Amino acid sequence: MRRQAVESGAQWWAGVKGLWAGGATRAVLWPVGLVGDAISDILWLRITSGLSALLAVGFVVYAVIAGVAIEAIALRLGLGASALLIGFALYSFGLLGGGDVKLIAASAIWVGPHELMMFLLLVAISGGVLAAALFFVRKSYFPSPSWLLGKRWYVRLISDGDGIPYGVAICAGGLLTFHEALAALPKG
């Protein structure tokens, strides 16, 4: 009886491990989190802390179950902590929002050391394109579709003086680098 329970538990764990370590989790968890934060930032100009924390914890759970080397996990957590510290310095000068800082830190964990600079470069480029697009829309160089003008989130988005939903740029940078970042994960 006990042996059957142990075997049943081992089979359950193998199933869980197969689900988490498989390509589906790798291909879904981080990108869906990024897109969720980008949508939140567009609609409310706010990135939820909970989703950024879930992304960070999700990486650790994924990496442990997938058999990623503990040194690689520690290195990526260190990158995330470093990104958080640098981000808070930028936040204190008013250069980034707090949600942006936390999302970049959580993304740094997923991106890792080999793709971090490319990720940050793509975030900066995407942010520049986004800022330019919002500038032109906010200055009415391009007319807004009438069906959007009745939407509260869109009016807030195109209002002068409101922030830029930088979560969209972070999402773009993450989506453009996530395949290479995850392919570089060393197995333990």
PDB file of C-alpha atoms in Angstrom:
ATOM      1  CA  MET A   1       0.000   0.000   0.000  1.00  0.00           C
ATOM      2  CA  ARG A   2       2.768   2.432   0.981  1.00  0.00           C
ATOM      3  CA  ARG A   3       4.750   1.505  -2.115  1.00  0.00           C
ATOM      4  CA  GLN A   4       1.754   2.312  -4.340  1.00  0.00           C
ATOM      5  CA  ALA A   5       1.382   5.694  -2.664  1.00  0.00           C
ATOM      6  CA  VAL A   6       5.073   6.452  -3.216  1.00  0.00           C
ATOM      7  CA  GLU A   7       4.859   5.364  -6.853  1.00  0.00           C
ATOM      8  CA  SER A   8       1.693   7.400  -7.317  1.00  0.00           C
ATOM      9  CA  GLY A   9       3.398  10.440  -5.786  1.00  0.00           C
ATOM     10  CA  ALA A  10       6.423   9.943  -8.010  1.00  0.00           C
ATOM     11  CA  GLN A  11       4.201   9.752 -11.078  1.00  0.00           C
ATOM     12  CA  TRP A  12       2.365  12.913 -10.020  1.00  0.00           C
ATOM     13  CA  TRP A  13       5.673  14.746  -9.525  1.00  0.00           C
ATOM     14  CA  ALA A  14       6.938  13.537 -12.902  1.00  0.00           C
ATOM     15  CA  GLY A  15       3.765  14.906 -14.494  1.00  0.00           C
ATOM     16  CA  VAL A  16       4.116  18.262 -12.753  1.00  0.00           C
ATOM     17  CA  LYS A  17       7.784  18.424 -13.668  1.00  0.00           C
ATOM     18  CA  GLY A  18       6.985  17.590 -17.278  1.00  0.00           C
ATOM     19  CA  LEU A  19       4.363  20.323 -17.446  1.00  0.00           C
ATOM     20  CA  TRP A  20       6.565  23.008 -15.870  1.00  0.00           C
ATOM     21  CA  ALA A  21       9.807  22.051 -17.544  1.00  0.00           C
ATOM     22  CA  GLY A  22       8.233  21.695 -20.956  1.00  0.00           C
ATOM     23  CA  GLY A  23       8.370  24.259 -23.694  1.00  0.00           C
ATOM     24  CA  ALA A  24       4.803  25.384 -23.050  1.00  0.00           C
ATOM     25  CA  THR A  25       5.631  26.948 -19.684  1.00  0.00           C
ATOM     26  CA  ARG A  26       8.766  28.492 -21.076  1.00  0.00           C
ATOM     27  CA  ALA A  27       6.883  29.891 -24.024  1.00  0.00           C
ATOM     28  CA  VAL A  28       3.896  31.156 -22.046  1.00  0.00           C
ATOM     29  CA  LEU A  29       4.671  32.285 -18.486  1.00  0.00           C
ATOM     30  CA  TRP A  30       7.010  35.227 -19.085  1.00  0.00           C
ATOM     31  CA  PRO A  31       5.452  36.526 -22.335  1.00  0.00           C
ATOM     32  CA  VAL A  32       1.919  36.389 -20.924  1.00  0.00           C
ATOM     33  CA  GLY A  33       3.080  38.225 -17.807  1.00  0.00           C
ATOM     34  CA  LEU A  34       4.748  40.891 -19.929  1.00  0.00           C
ATOM     35  CA  VAL A  35       1.668  41.367 -22.077  1.00  0.00           C
ATOM     36  CA  GLY A  36      -0.536  41.529 -18.974  1.00  0.00           C
ATOM     37  CA  ASP A  37       1.627  44.266 -17.476  1.00  0.00           C
ATOM     38  CA  ALA A  38       1.690  46.158 -20.788  1.00  0.00           C
ATOM     39  CA  ILE A  39      -2.111  46.087 -21.001  1.00  0.00           C
ATOM     40  CA  SER A  40      -2.366  47.233 -17.377  1.00  0.00           C
ATOM     41  CA  ASP A  41       0.011  50.102 -18.131  1.00  0.00           C
ATOM     42  CA  ILE A  42      -1.967  51.172 -21.208  1.00  0.00           C
ATOM     43  CA  LEU A  43      -5.315  51.093 -19.426  1.00  0.00           C
ATOM     44  CA  TRP A  44      -4.374  52.574 -16.045  1.00  0.00           C
ATOM     45  CA  LEU A  45      -0.778  53.830 -16.418  1.00  0.00           C
ATOM     46  CA  ARG A  46       0.075  51.375 -13.662  1.00  0.00           C
ATOM     47  CA  ILE A  47       2.067  48.145 -13.563  1.00  0.00           C
ATOM     48  CA  THR A  48       0.962  45.825 -10.797  1.00  0.00           C
ATOM     49  CA  SER A  49       3.616  44.765  -8.321  1.00  0.00           C
ATOM     50  CA  GLY A  50       1.965  41.399  -7.860  1.00  0.00           C
ATOM     51  CA  LEU A  51       2.415  40.368 -11.471  1.00  0.00           C
ATOM     52  CA  SER A  52       6.081  41.400 -11.461  1.00  0.00           C
ATOM     53  CA  ALA A  53       6.616  39.382  -8.275  1.00  0.00           C
ATOM     54  CA  LEU A  54       4.775  36.437  -9.840  1.00  0.00           C
ATOM     55  CA  LEU A  55       7.116  36.601 -12.837  1.00  0.00           C
ATOM     56  CA  ALA A  56      10.178  36.485 -10.571  1.00  0.00           C
ATOM     57  CA  VAL A  57       8.843  33.619  -8.453  1.00  0.00           C
ATOM     58  CA  GLY A  58       7.616  31.856 -11.588  1.00  0.00           C
ATOM     59  CA  PHE A  59      11.138  31.852 -12.987  1.00  0.00           C
ATOM     60  CA  VAL A  60      12.564  30.292  -9.838  1.00  0.00           C
ATOM     61  CA  VAL A  61       9.905  27.576  -9.783  1.00  0.00           C
ATOM     62  CA  TYR A  62      10.370  26.925 -13.508  1.00  0.00           C
ATOM     63  CA  ALA A  63      14.169  26.837 -13.240  1.00  0.00           C
ATOM     64  CA  VAL A  64      14.225  24.465 -10.247  1.00  0.00           C
ATOM     65  CA  ILE A  65      11.775  22.045 -11.827  1.00  0.00           C
ATOM     66  CA  ALA A  66      13.497  22.257 -15.238  1.00  0.00           C
ATOM     67  CA  GLY A  67      16.826  21.349 -13.635  1.00  0.00           C
ATOM     68  CA  VAL A  68      18.618  24.633 -14.279  1.00  0.00           C
ATOM     69  CA  ALA A  69      21.957  24.822 -12.489  1.00  0.00           C
ATOM     70  CA  ILE A  70      21.676  26.478  -9.068  1.00  0.00           C
ATOM     71  CA  GLU A  71      24.563  28.794  -9.962  1.00  0.00           C
ATOM     72  CA  ALA A  72      22.626  30.051 -13.004  1.00  0.00           C
ATOM     73  CA  ILE A  73      19.533  30.660 -10.873  1.00  0.00           C
ATOM     74  CA  ALA A  74      21.591  32.562  -8.286  1.00  0.00           C
ATOM     75  CA  LEU A  75      23.267  34.650 -10.999  1.00  0.00           C
ATOM     76  CA  ARG A  76      19.919  35.591 -12.509  1.00  0.00           C
ATOM     77  CA  LEU A  77      18.472  36.478  -9.102  1.00  0.00           C
ATOM     78  CA  GLY A  78      21.531  38.663  -8.523  1.00  0.00           C
ATOM     79  CA  LEU A  79      20.902  40.384 -11.858  1.00  0.00           C
ATOM     80  CA  GLY A  80      17.317  41.014 -10.837  1.00  0.00           C
ATOM     81  CA  ALA A  81      18.400  42.460  -7.487  1.00  0.00           C
ATOM     82  CA  SER A  82      20.988  44.675  -9.193  1.00  0.00           C
ATOM     83  CA  ALA A  83      18.396  45.880 -11.707  1.00  0.00           C
ATOM     84  CA  LEU A  84      16.044  46.643  -8.824  1.00  0.00           C
ATOM     85  CA  LEU A  85      18.683  48.714  -6.985  1.00  0.00           C
ATOM     86  CA  ILE A  86      19.702  50.656 -10.094  1.00  0.00           C
ATOM     87  CA  GLY A  87      16.049  51.089 -11.013  1.00  0.00           C
ATOM     88  CA  PHE A  88      15.183  52.512  -7.610  1.00  0.00           C
ATOM     89  CA  ALA A  89      17.984  55.049  -8.044  1.00  0.00           C
ATOM     90  CA  LEU A  90      16.446  56.059 -11.391  1.00  0.00           C
ATOM     91  CA  TYR A  91      13.017  56.147  -9.733  1.00  0.00           C
ATOM     92  CA  SER A  92      14.294  58.489  -7.034  1.00  0.00           C
ATOM     93  CA  PHE A  93      15.301  60.957  -9.777  1.00  0.00           C
ATOM     94  CA  GLY A  94      11.896  60.619 -11.446  1.00  0.00           C
ATOM     95  CA  LEU A  95      13.273  58.879 -14.529  1.00  0.00           C
ATOM     96  CA  LEU A  96      11.278  55.635 -14.209  1.00  0.00           C
ATOM     97  CA  GLY A  97       8.086  54.620 -12.489  1.00  0.00           C
ATOM     98  CA  GLY A  98       8.135  52.148  -9.627  1.00  0.00           C
ATOM     99  CA  GLY A  99       6.198  49.541 -11.606  1.00  0.00           C
ATOM    100  CA  ASP A 100       8.608  49.902 -14.518  1.00  0.00           C
ATOM    101  CA  VAL A 101      11.532  49.279 -12.179  1.00  0.00           C
ATOM    102  CA  LYS A 102       9.979  46.109 -10.756  1.00  0.00           C
ATOM    103  CA  LEU A 103       9.036  44.768 -14.197  1.00  0.00           C
ATOM    104  CA  ILE A 104      12.552  45.388 -15.541  1.00  0.00           C
ATOM    105  CA  ALA A 105      14.019  43.619 -12.496  1.00  0.00           C
ATOM    106  CA  ALA A 106      11.693  40.619 -12.928  1.00  0.00           C
ATOM    107  CA  SER A 107      12.513  40.544 -16.637  1.00  0.00           C
ATOM    108  CA  ALA A 108      16.254  40.681 -15.921  1.00  0.00           C
ATOM    109  CA  ILE A 109      15.847  37.402 -14.051  1.00  0.00           C
ATOM    110  CA  TRP A 110      14.279  35.778 -17.118  1.00  0.00           C
ATOM    111  CA  VAL A 111      16.678  37.414 -19.585  1.00  0.00           C
ATOM    112  CA  GLY A 112      19.910  36.512 -17.814  1.00  0.00           C
ATOM    113  CA  PRO A 113      23.419  37.870 -18.266  1.00  0.00           C
ATOM    114  CA  HIS A 114      23.922  37.056 -21.941  1.00  0.00           C
ATOM    115  CA  GLU A 115      20.860  38.878 -23.259  1.00  0.00           C
ATOM    116  CA  LEU A 116      20.483  41.637 -20.645  1.00  0.00           C
ATOM    117  CA  MET A 117      22.166  44.379 -22.658  1.00  0.00           C
ATOM    118  CA  MET A 118      20.187  43.485 -25.793  1.00  0.00           C
ATOM    119  CA  PHE A 119      16.986  43.482 -23.738  1.00  0.00           C
ATOM    120  CA  LEU A 120      17.747  46.923 -22.276  1.00  0.00           C
ATOM    121  CA  LEU A 121      18.693  48.289 -25.711  1.00  0.00           C
ATOM    122  CA  LEU A 122      15.438  47.005 -27.219  1.00  0.00           C
ATOM    123  CA  VAL A 123      13.464  48.440 -24.294  1.00  0.00           C
ATOM    124  CA  ALA A 124      15.127  51.827 -24.851  1.00  0.00           C
ATOM    125  CA  ILE A 125      14.466  51.771 -28.601  1.00  0.00           C
ATOM    126  CA  SER A 126      10.862  50.644 -28.074  1.00  0.00           C
ATOM    127  CA  GLY A 127      10.423  53.355 -25.455  1.00  0.00           C
ATOM    128  CA  GLY A 128      11.727  55.980 -27.867  1.00  0.00           C
ATOM    129  CA  VAL A 129       9.344  54.848 -30.604  1.00  0.00           C
ATOM    130  CA  LEU A 130       6.470  54.804 -28.111  1.00  0.00           C
ATOM    131  CA  ALA A 131       7.327  58.291 -26.818  1.00  0.00           C
ATOM    132  CA  ALA A 132       7.538  59.660 -30.364  1.00  0.00           C
ATOM    133  CA  ALA A 133       4.195  58.087 -31.304  1.00  0.00           C
ATOM    134  CA  LEU A 134       2.517  59.502 -28.200  1.00  0.00           C
ATOM    135  CA  PHE A 135       4.076  62.915 -28.867  1.00  0.00           C
ATOM    136  CA  PHE A 136       2.569  63.042 -32.346  1.00  0.00           C
ATOM    137  CA  VAL A 137      -0.829  61.827 -31.169  1.00  0.00           C
ATOM    138  CA  ARG A 138      -0.837  64.184 -28.177  1.00  0.00           C
ATOM    139  CA  LYS A 139       0.055  67.164 -30.383  1.00  0.00           C
ATOM    140  CA  SER A 140      -2.775  66.154 -32.740  1.00  0.00           C
ATOM    141  CA  TYR A 141      -0.504  65.683 -35.716  1.00  0.00           C
ATOM    142  CA  PHE A 142      -2.419  62.465 -36.296  1.00  0.00           C
ATOM    143  CA  PRO A 143      -6.156  62.461 -35.659  1.00  0.00           C
ATOM    144  CA  SER A 144      -7.486  59.952 -33.176  1.00  0.00           C
ATOM    145  CA  PRO A 145     -10.231  57.578 -34.278  1.00  0.00           C
ATOM    146  CA  SER A 146     -13.571  58.856 -33.023  1.00  0.00           C
ATOM    147  CA  TRP A 147     -14.522  55.521 -31.454  1.00  0.00           C
ATOM    148  CA  LEU A 148     -11.471  55.760 -29.157  1.00  0.00           C
ATOM    149  CA  LEU A 149     -12.156  59.302 -27.965  1.00  0.00           C
ATOM    150  CA  GLY A 150     -14.987  58.073 -25.742  1.00  0.00           C
ATOM    151  CA  LYS A 151     -12.722  55.616 -23.913  1.00  0.00           C
ATOM    152  CA  ARG A 152     -11.437  56.952 -20.591  1.00  0.00           C
ATOM    153  CA  TRP A 153      -8.123  55.049 -20.833  1.00  0.00           C
ATOM    154  CA  TYR A 154      -7.429  56.437 -24.309  1.00  0.00           C
ATOM    155  CA  VAL A 155      -8.207  60.025 -23.301  1.00  0.00           C
ATOM    156  CA  ARG A 156      -5.836  59.625 -20.335  1.00  0.00           C
ATOM    157  CA  LEU A 157      -3.197  58.059 -22.599  1.00  0.00           C
ATOM    158  CA  ILE A 158      -3.207  60.962 -25.074  1.00  0.00           C
ATOM    159  CA  SER A 159      -3.487  63.744 -22.493  1.00  0.00           C
ATOM    160  CA  ASP A 160      -0.520  66.093 -22.224  1.00  0.00           C
ATOM    161  CA  GLY A 161       1.340  65.786 -18.957  1.00  0.00           C
ATOM    162  CA  ASP A 162       0.422  62.161 -18.376  1.00  0.00           C
ATOM    163  CA  GLY A 163       3.159  59.593 -18.327  1.00  0.00           C
ATOM    164  CA  ILE A 164       4.224  57.152 -20.971  1.00  0.00           C
ATOM    165  CA  PRO A 165       3.120  53.523 -20.498  1.00  0.00           C
ATOM    166  CA  TYR A 166       6.695  52.242 -20.474  1.00  0.00           C
ATOM    167  CA  GLY A 167       5.437  48.749 -19.680  1.00  0.00           C
ATOM    168  CA  VAL A 168       4.677  48.499 -23.399  1.00  0.00           C
ATOM    169  CA  ALA A 169       8.360  49.121 -24.216  1.00  0.00           C
ATOM    170  CA  ILE A 170       9.489  46.632 -21.552  1.00  0.00           C
ATOM    171  CA  CYS A 171       7.072  44.081 -23.017  1.00  0.00           C
ATOM    172  CA  ALA A 172       8.417  44.676 -26.538  1.00  0.00           C
ATOM    173  CA  GLY A 173      12.028  44.289 -25.399  1.00  0.00           C
ATOM    174  CA  GLY A 174      11.166  41.119 -23.505  1.00  0.00           C
ATOM    175  CA  LEU A 175       9.227  39.542 -26.344  1.00  0.00           C
ATOM    176  CA  LEU A 176      12.054  40.287 -28.768  1.00  0.00           C
ATOM    177  CA  THR A 177      14.685  38.643 -26.546  1.00  0.00           C
ATOM    178  CA  PHE A 178      12.922  35.883 -24.631  1.00  0.00           C
ATOM    179  CA  HIS A 179      13.679  33.027 -27.025  1.00  0.00           C
ATOM    180  CA  GLU A 180      17.444  33.616 -26.950  1.00  0.00           C
ATOM    181  CA  ALA A 181      17.374  34.293 -23.211  1.00  0.00           C
ATOM    182  CA  LEU A 182      15.659  31.021 -22.361  1.00  0.00           C
ATOM    183  CA  ALA A 183      17.751  29.020 -24.803  1.00  0.00           C
ATOM    184  CA  ALA A 184      20.847  30.116 -22.859  1.00  0.00           C
ATOM    185  CA  LEU A 185      19.718  28.533 -19.556  1.00  0.00           C
ATOM    186  CA  PRO A 186      22.351  25.987 -18.471  1.00  0.00           C
ATOM    187  CA  LYS A 187      21.054  22.692 -17.107  1.00  0.00           C
ATOM    188  CA  GLY A 188      22.328  21.409 -13.771  1.00  0.00           C
TER     189      GLY A 188
END
